[in-house]
PDB file of C-alpha atoms in Angstrom:
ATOM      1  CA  UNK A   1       0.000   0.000   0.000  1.00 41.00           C
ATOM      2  CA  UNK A   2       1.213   3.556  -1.010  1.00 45.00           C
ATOM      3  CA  UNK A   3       0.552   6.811   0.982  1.00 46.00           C
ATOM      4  CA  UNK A   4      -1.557   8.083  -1.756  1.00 46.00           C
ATOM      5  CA  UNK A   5      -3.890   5.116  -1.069  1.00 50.00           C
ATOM      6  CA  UNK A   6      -4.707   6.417   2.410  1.00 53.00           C
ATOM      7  CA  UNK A   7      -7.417   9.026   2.498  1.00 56.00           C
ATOM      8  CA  UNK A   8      -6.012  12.848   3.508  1.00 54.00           C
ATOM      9  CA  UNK A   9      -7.919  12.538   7.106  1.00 55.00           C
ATOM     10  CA  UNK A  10      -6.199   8.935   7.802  1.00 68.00           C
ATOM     11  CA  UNK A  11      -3.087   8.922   9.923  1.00 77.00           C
ATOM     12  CA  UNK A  12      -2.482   5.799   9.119  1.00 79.00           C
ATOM     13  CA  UNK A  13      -4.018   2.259   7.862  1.00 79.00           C
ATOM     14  CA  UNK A  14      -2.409  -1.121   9.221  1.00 81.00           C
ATOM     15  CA  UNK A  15      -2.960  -4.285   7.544  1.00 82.00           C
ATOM     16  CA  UNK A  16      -1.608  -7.595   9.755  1.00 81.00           C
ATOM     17  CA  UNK A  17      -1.318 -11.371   9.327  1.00 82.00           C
ATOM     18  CA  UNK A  18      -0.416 -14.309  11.418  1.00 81.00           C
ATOM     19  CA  UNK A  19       1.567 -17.407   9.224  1.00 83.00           C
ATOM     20  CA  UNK A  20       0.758 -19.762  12.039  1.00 82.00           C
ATOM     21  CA  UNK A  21       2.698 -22.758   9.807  1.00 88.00           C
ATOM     22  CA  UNK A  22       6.177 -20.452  10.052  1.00 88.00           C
ATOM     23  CA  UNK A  23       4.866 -18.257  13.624  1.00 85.00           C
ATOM     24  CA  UNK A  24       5.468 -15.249  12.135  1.00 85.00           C
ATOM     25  CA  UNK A  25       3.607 -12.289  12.709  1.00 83.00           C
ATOM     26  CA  UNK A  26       3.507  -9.769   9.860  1.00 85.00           C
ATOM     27  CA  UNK A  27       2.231  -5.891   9.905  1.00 85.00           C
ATOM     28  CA  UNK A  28       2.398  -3.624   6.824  1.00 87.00           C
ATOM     29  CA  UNK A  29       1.623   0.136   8.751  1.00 87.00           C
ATOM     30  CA  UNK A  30       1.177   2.641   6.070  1.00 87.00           C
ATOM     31  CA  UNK A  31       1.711   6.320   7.548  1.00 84.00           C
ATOM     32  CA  UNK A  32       0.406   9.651   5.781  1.00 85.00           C
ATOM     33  CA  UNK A  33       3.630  11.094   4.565  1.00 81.00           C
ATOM     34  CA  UNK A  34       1.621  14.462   4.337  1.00 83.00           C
ATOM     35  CA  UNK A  35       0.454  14.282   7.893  1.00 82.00           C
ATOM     36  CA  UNK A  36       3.946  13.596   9.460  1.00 84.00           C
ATOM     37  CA  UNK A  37       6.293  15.222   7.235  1.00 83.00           C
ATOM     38  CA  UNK A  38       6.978  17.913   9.462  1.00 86.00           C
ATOM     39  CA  UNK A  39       6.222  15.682  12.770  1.00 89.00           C
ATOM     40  CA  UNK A  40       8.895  14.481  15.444  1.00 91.00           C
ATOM     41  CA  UNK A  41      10.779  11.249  15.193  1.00 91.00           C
ATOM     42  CA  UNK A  42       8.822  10.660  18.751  1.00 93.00           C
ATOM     43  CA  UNK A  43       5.709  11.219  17.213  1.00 92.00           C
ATOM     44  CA  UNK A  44       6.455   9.083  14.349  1.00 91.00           C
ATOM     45  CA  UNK A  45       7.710   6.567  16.964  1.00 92.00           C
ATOM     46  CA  UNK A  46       4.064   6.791  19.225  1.00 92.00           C
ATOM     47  CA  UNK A  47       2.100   6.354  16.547  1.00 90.00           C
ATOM     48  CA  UNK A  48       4.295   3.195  15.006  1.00 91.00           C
ATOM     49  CA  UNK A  49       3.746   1.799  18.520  1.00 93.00           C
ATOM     50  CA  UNK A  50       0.154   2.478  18.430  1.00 90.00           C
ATOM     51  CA  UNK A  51      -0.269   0.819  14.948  1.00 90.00           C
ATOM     52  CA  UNK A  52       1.701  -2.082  15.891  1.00 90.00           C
ATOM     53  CA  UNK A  53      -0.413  -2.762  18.691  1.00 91.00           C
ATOM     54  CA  UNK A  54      -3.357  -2.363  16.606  1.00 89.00           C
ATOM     55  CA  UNK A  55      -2.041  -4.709  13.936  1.00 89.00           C
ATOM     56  CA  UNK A  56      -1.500  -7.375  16.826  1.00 88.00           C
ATOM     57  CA  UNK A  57      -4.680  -7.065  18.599  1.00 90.00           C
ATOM     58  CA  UNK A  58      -6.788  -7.013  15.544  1.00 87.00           C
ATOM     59  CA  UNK A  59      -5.026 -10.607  14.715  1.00 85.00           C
ATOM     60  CA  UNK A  60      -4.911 -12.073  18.142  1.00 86.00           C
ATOM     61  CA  UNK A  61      -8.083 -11.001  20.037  1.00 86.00           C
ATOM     62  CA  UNK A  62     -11.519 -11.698  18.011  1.00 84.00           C
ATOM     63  CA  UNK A  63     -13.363  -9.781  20.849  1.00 88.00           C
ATOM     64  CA  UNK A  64     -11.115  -6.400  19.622  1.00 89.00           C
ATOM     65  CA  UNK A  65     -11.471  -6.756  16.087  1.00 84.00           C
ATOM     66  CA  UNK A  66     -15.134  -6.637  15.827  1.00 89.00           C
ATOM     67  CA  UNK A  67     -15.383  -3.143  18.524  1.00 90.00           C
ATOM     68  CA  UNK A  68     -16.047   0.215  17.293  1.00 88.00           C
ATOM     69  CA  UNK A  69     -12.187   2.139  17.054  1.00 84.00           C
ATOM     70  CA  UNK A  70     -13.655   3.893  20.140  1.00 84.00           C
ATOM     71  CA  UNK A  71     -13.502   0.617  21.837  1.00 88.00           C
ATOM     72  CA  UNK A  72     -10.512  -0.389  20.526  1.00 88.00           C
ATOM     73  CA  UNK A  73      -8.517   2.754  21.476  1.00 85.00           C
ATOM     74  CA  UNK A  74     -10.674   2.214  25.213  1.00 85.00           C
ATOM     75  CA  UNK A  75      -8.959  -1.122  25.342  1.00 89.00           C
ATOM     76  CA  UNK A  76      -5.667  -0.167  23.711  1.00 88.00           C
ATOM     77  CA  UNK A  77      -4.890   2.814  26.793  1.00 85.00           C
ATOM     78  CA  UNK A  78      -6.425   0.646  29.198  1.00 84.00           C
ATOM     79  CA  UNK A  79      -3.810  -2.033  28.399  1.00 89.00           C
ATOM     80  CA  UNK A  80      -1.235  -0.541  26.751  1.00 90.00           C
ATOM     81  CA  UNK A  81      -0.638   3.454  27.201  1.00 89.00           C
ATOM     82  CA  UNK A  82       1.434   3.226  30.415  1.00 91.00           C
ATOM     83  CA  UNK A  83       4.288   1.118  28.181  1.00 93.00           C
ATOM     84  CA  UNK A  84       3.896   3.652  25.460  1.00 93.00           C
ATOM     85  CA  UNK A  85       4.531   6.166  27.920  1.00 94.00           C
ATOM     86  CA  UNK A  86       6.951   4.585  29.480  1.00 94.00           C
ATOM     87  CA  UNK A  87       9.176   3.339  26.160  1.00 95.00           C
ATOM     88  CA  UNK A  88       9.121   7.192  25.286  1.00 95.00           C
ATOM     89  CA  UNK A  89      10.469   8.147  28.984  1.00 95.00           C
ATOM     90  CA  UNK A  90      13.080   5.608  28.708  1.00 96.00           C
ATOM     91  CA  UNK A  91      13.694   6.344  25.176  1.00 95.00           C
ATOM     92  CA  UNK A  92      14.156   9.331  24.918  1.00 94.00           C
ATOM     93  CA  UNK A  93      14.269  11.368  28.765  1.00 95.00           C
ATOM     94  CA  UNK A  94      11.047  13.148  28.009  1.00 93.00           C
ATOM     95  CA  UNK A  95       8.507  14.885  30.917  1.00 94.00           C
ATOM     96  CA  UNK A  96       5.985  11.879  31.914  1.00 93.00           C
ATOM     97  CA  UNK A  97       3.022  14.364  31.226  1.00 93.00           C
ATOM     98  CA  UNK A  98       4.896  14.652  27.439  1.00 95.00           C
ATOM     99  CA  UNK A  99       4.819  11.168  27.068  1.00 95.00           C
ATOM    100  CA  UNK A 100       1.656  10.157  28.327  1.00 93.00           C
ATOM    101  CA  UNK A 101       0.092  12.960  26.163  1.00 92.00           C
ATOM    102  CA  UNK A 102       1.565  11.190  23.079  1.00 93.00           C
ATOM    103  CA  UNK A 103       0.098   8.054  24.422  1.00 91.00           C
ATOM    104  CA  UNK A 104      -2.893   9.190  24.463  1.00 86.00           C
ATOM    105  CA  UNK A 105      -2.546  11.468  21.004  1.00 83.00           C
ATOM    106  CA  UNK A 106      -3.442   8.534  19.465  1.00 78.00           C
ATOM    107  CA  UNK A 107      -6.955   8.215  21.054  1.00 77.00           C
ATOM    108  CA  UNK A 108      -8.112  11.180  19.804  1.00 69.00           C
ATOM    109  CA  UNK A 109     -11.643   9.703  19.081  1.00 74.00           C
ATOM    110  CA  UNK A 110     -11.936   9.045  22.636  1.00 75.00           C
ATOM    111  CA  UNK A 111     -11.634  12.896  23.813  1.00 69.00           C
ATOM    112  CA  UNK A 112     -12.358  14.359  20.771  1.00 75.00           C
ATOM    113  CA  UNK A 113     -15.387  15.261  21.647  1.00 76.00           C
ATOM    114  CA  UNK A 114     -14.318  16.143  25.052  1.00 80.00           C
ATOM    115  CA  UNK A 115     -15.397  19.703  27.022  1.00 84.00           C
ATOM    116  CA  UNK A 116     -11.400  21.180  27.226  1.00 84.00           C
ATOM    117  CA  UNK A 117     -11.339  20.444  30.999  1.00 86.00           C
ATOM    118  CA  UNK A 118     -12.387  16.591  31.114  1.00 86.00           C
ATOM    119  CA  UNK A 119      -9.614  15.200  32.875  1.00 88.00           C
ATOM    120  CA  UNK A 120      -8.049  11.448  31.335  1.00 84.00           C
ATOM    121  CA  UNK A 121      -6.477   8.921  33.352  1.00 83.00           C
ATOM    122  CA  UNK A 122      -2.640   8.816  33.451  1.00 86.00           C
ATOM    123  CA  UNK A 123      -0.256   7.265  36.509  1.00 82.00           C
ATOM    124  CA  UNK A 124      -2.809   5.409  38.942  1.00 76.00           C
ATOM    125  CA  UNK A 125      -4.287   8.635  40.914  1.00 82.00           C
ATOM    126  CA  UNK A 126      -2.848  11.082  38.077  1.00 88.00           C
ATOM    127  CA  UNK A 127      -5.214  12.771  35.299  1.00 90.00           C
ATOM    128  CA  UNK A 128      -4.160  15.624  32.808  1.00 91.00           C
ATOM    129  CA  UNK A 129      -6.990  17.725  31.006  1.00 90.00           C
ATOM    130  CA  UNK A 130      -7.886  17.733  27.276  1.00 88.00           C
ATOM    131  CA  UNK A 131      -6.248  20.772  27.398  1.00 90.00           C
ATOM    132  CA  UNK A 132      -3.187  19.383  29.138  1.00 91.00           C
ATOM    133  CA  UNK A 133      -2.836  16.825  26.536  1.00 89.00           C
ATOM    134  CA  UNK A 134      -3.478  18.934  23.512  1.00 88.00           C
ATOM    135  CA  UNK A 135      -0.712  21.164  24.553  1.00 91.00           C
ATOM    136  CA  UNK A 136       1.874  18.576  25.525  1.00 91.00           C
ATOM    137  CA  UNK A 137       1.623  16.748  22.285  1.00 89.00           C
ATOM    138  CA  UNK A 138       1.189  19.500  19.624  1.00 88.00           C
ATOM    139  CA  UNK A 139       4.949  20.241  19.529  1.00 90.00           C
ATOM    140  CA  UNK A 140       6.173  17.135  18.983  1.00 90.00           C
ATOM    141  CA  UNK A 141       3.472  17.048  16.132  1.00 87.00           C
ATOM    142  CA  UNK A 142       5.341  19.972  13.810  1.00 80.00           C
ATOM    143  CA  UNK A 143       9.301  20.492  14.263  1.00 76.00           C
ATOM    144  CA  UNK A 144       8.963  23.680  12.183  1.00 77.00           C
ATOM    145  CA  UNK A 145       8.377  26.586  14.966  1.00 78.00           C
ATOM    146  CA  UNK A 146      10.339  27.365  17.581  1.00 78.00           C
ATOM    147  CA  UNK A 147       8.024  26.328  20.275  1.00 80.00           C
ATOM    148  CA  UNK A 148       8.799  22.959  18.882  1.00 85.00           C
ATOM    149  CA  UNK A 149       9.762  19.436  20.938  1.00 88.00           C
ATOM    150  CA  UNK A 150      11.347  16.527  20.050  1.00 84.00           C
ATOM    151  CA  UNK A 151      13.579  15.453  17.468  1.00 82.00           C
ATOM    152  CA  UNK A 152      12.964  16.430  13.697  1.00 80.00           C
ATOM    153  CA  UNK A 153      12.671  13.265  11.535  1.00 73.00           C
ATOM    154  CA  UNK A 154      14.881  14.585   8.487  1.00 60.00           C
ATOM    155  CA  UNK A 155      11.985  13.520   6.301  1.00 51.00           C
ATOM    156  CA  UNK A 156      12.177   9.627   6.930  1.00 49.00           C
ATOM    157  CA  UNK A 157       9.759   7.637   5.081  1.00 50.00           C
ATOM    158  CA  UNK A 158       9.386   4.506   6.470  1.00 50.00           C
ATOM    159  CA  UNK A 159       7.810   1.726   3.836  1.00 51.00           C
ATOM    160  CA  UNK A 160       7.439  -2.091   5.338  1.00 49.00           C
ATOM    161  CA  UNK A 161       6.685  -4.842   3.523  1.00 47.00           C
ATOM    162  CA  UNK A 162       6.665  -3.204  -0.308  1.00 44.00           C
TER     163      UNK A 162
END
């Protein structure tokens, strides 16, 4: 799959298989080139994690692969966001309300239609706001303005599987 096969509003579009004769798991994760041209290698990075984990419930878990994406993404921070957030502390030293916000950057259906101060679950006892989130994860979305986080991605277009 090219990027010009993915519509303009799609992030991305993952396509997975299990060979269960050879055990090999196989995910081809096509990512916008237009949307993250000017993003972050960590943002590039969150939402490769995200689409991995995606790829591998949608093969593994029946129950997952016939939910809404809102209950998908439900499950996916429920289960997974605290090791997102955690691989991008360890990864690459960044604030834990940074990387949690990029954790959850990918849910954006879930608080999309949140009111700005609807807090969202972080660190057991720990929330951050819509608002919170927004503005932790919006610089590490465009490395072109000063106000800018995170590592510029020189450009790198990943293609798996082509």
């Amino acid at each position: 799959m090219d990027t010009q096969d993915l519509q303009e509003r799609d992030q991305a579009q993952t396509k997975a298989t299990i060979d269960h004769i050879n055990n090999l798991f196989k995910a081809n994760i096509t990512l916008n080139h237009n949307y993250f041209k000017d993003s972050s290698k960590e943002f590039v990075v969150t939402n490769l994690i995200h689409e991995m984990v995606h790829a591998y419930l949608l093969e593994t878990n029946s129950t997952y692969r016939n939910d809404p994406i809102e209950q998908q993404h439900n499950f996916m921070f429920s289960n997974f966001a605290k090791d997102i957030a955690g691989y991008l502390i360890s990864k690459y030293n960044m604030p834990n309300t940074d990387a949690w916000s990029l954790a959850w950057s990918g849910m954006g259906d879930i608080f999309q239609n949140a009111t700005d101060d609807e807090r969202f679950n972080t660190n057991q006892g720990e929330s951050l706001s819509k608002t919170e989130i927004t503005n932790a994860y919006l610089p590490y979305n465009y490395t072109g303005d000063p106000s800018s986080k995170g590592t510029p991605n020189c450009a790198i277009i990943i293609k798996l599987n082509k």
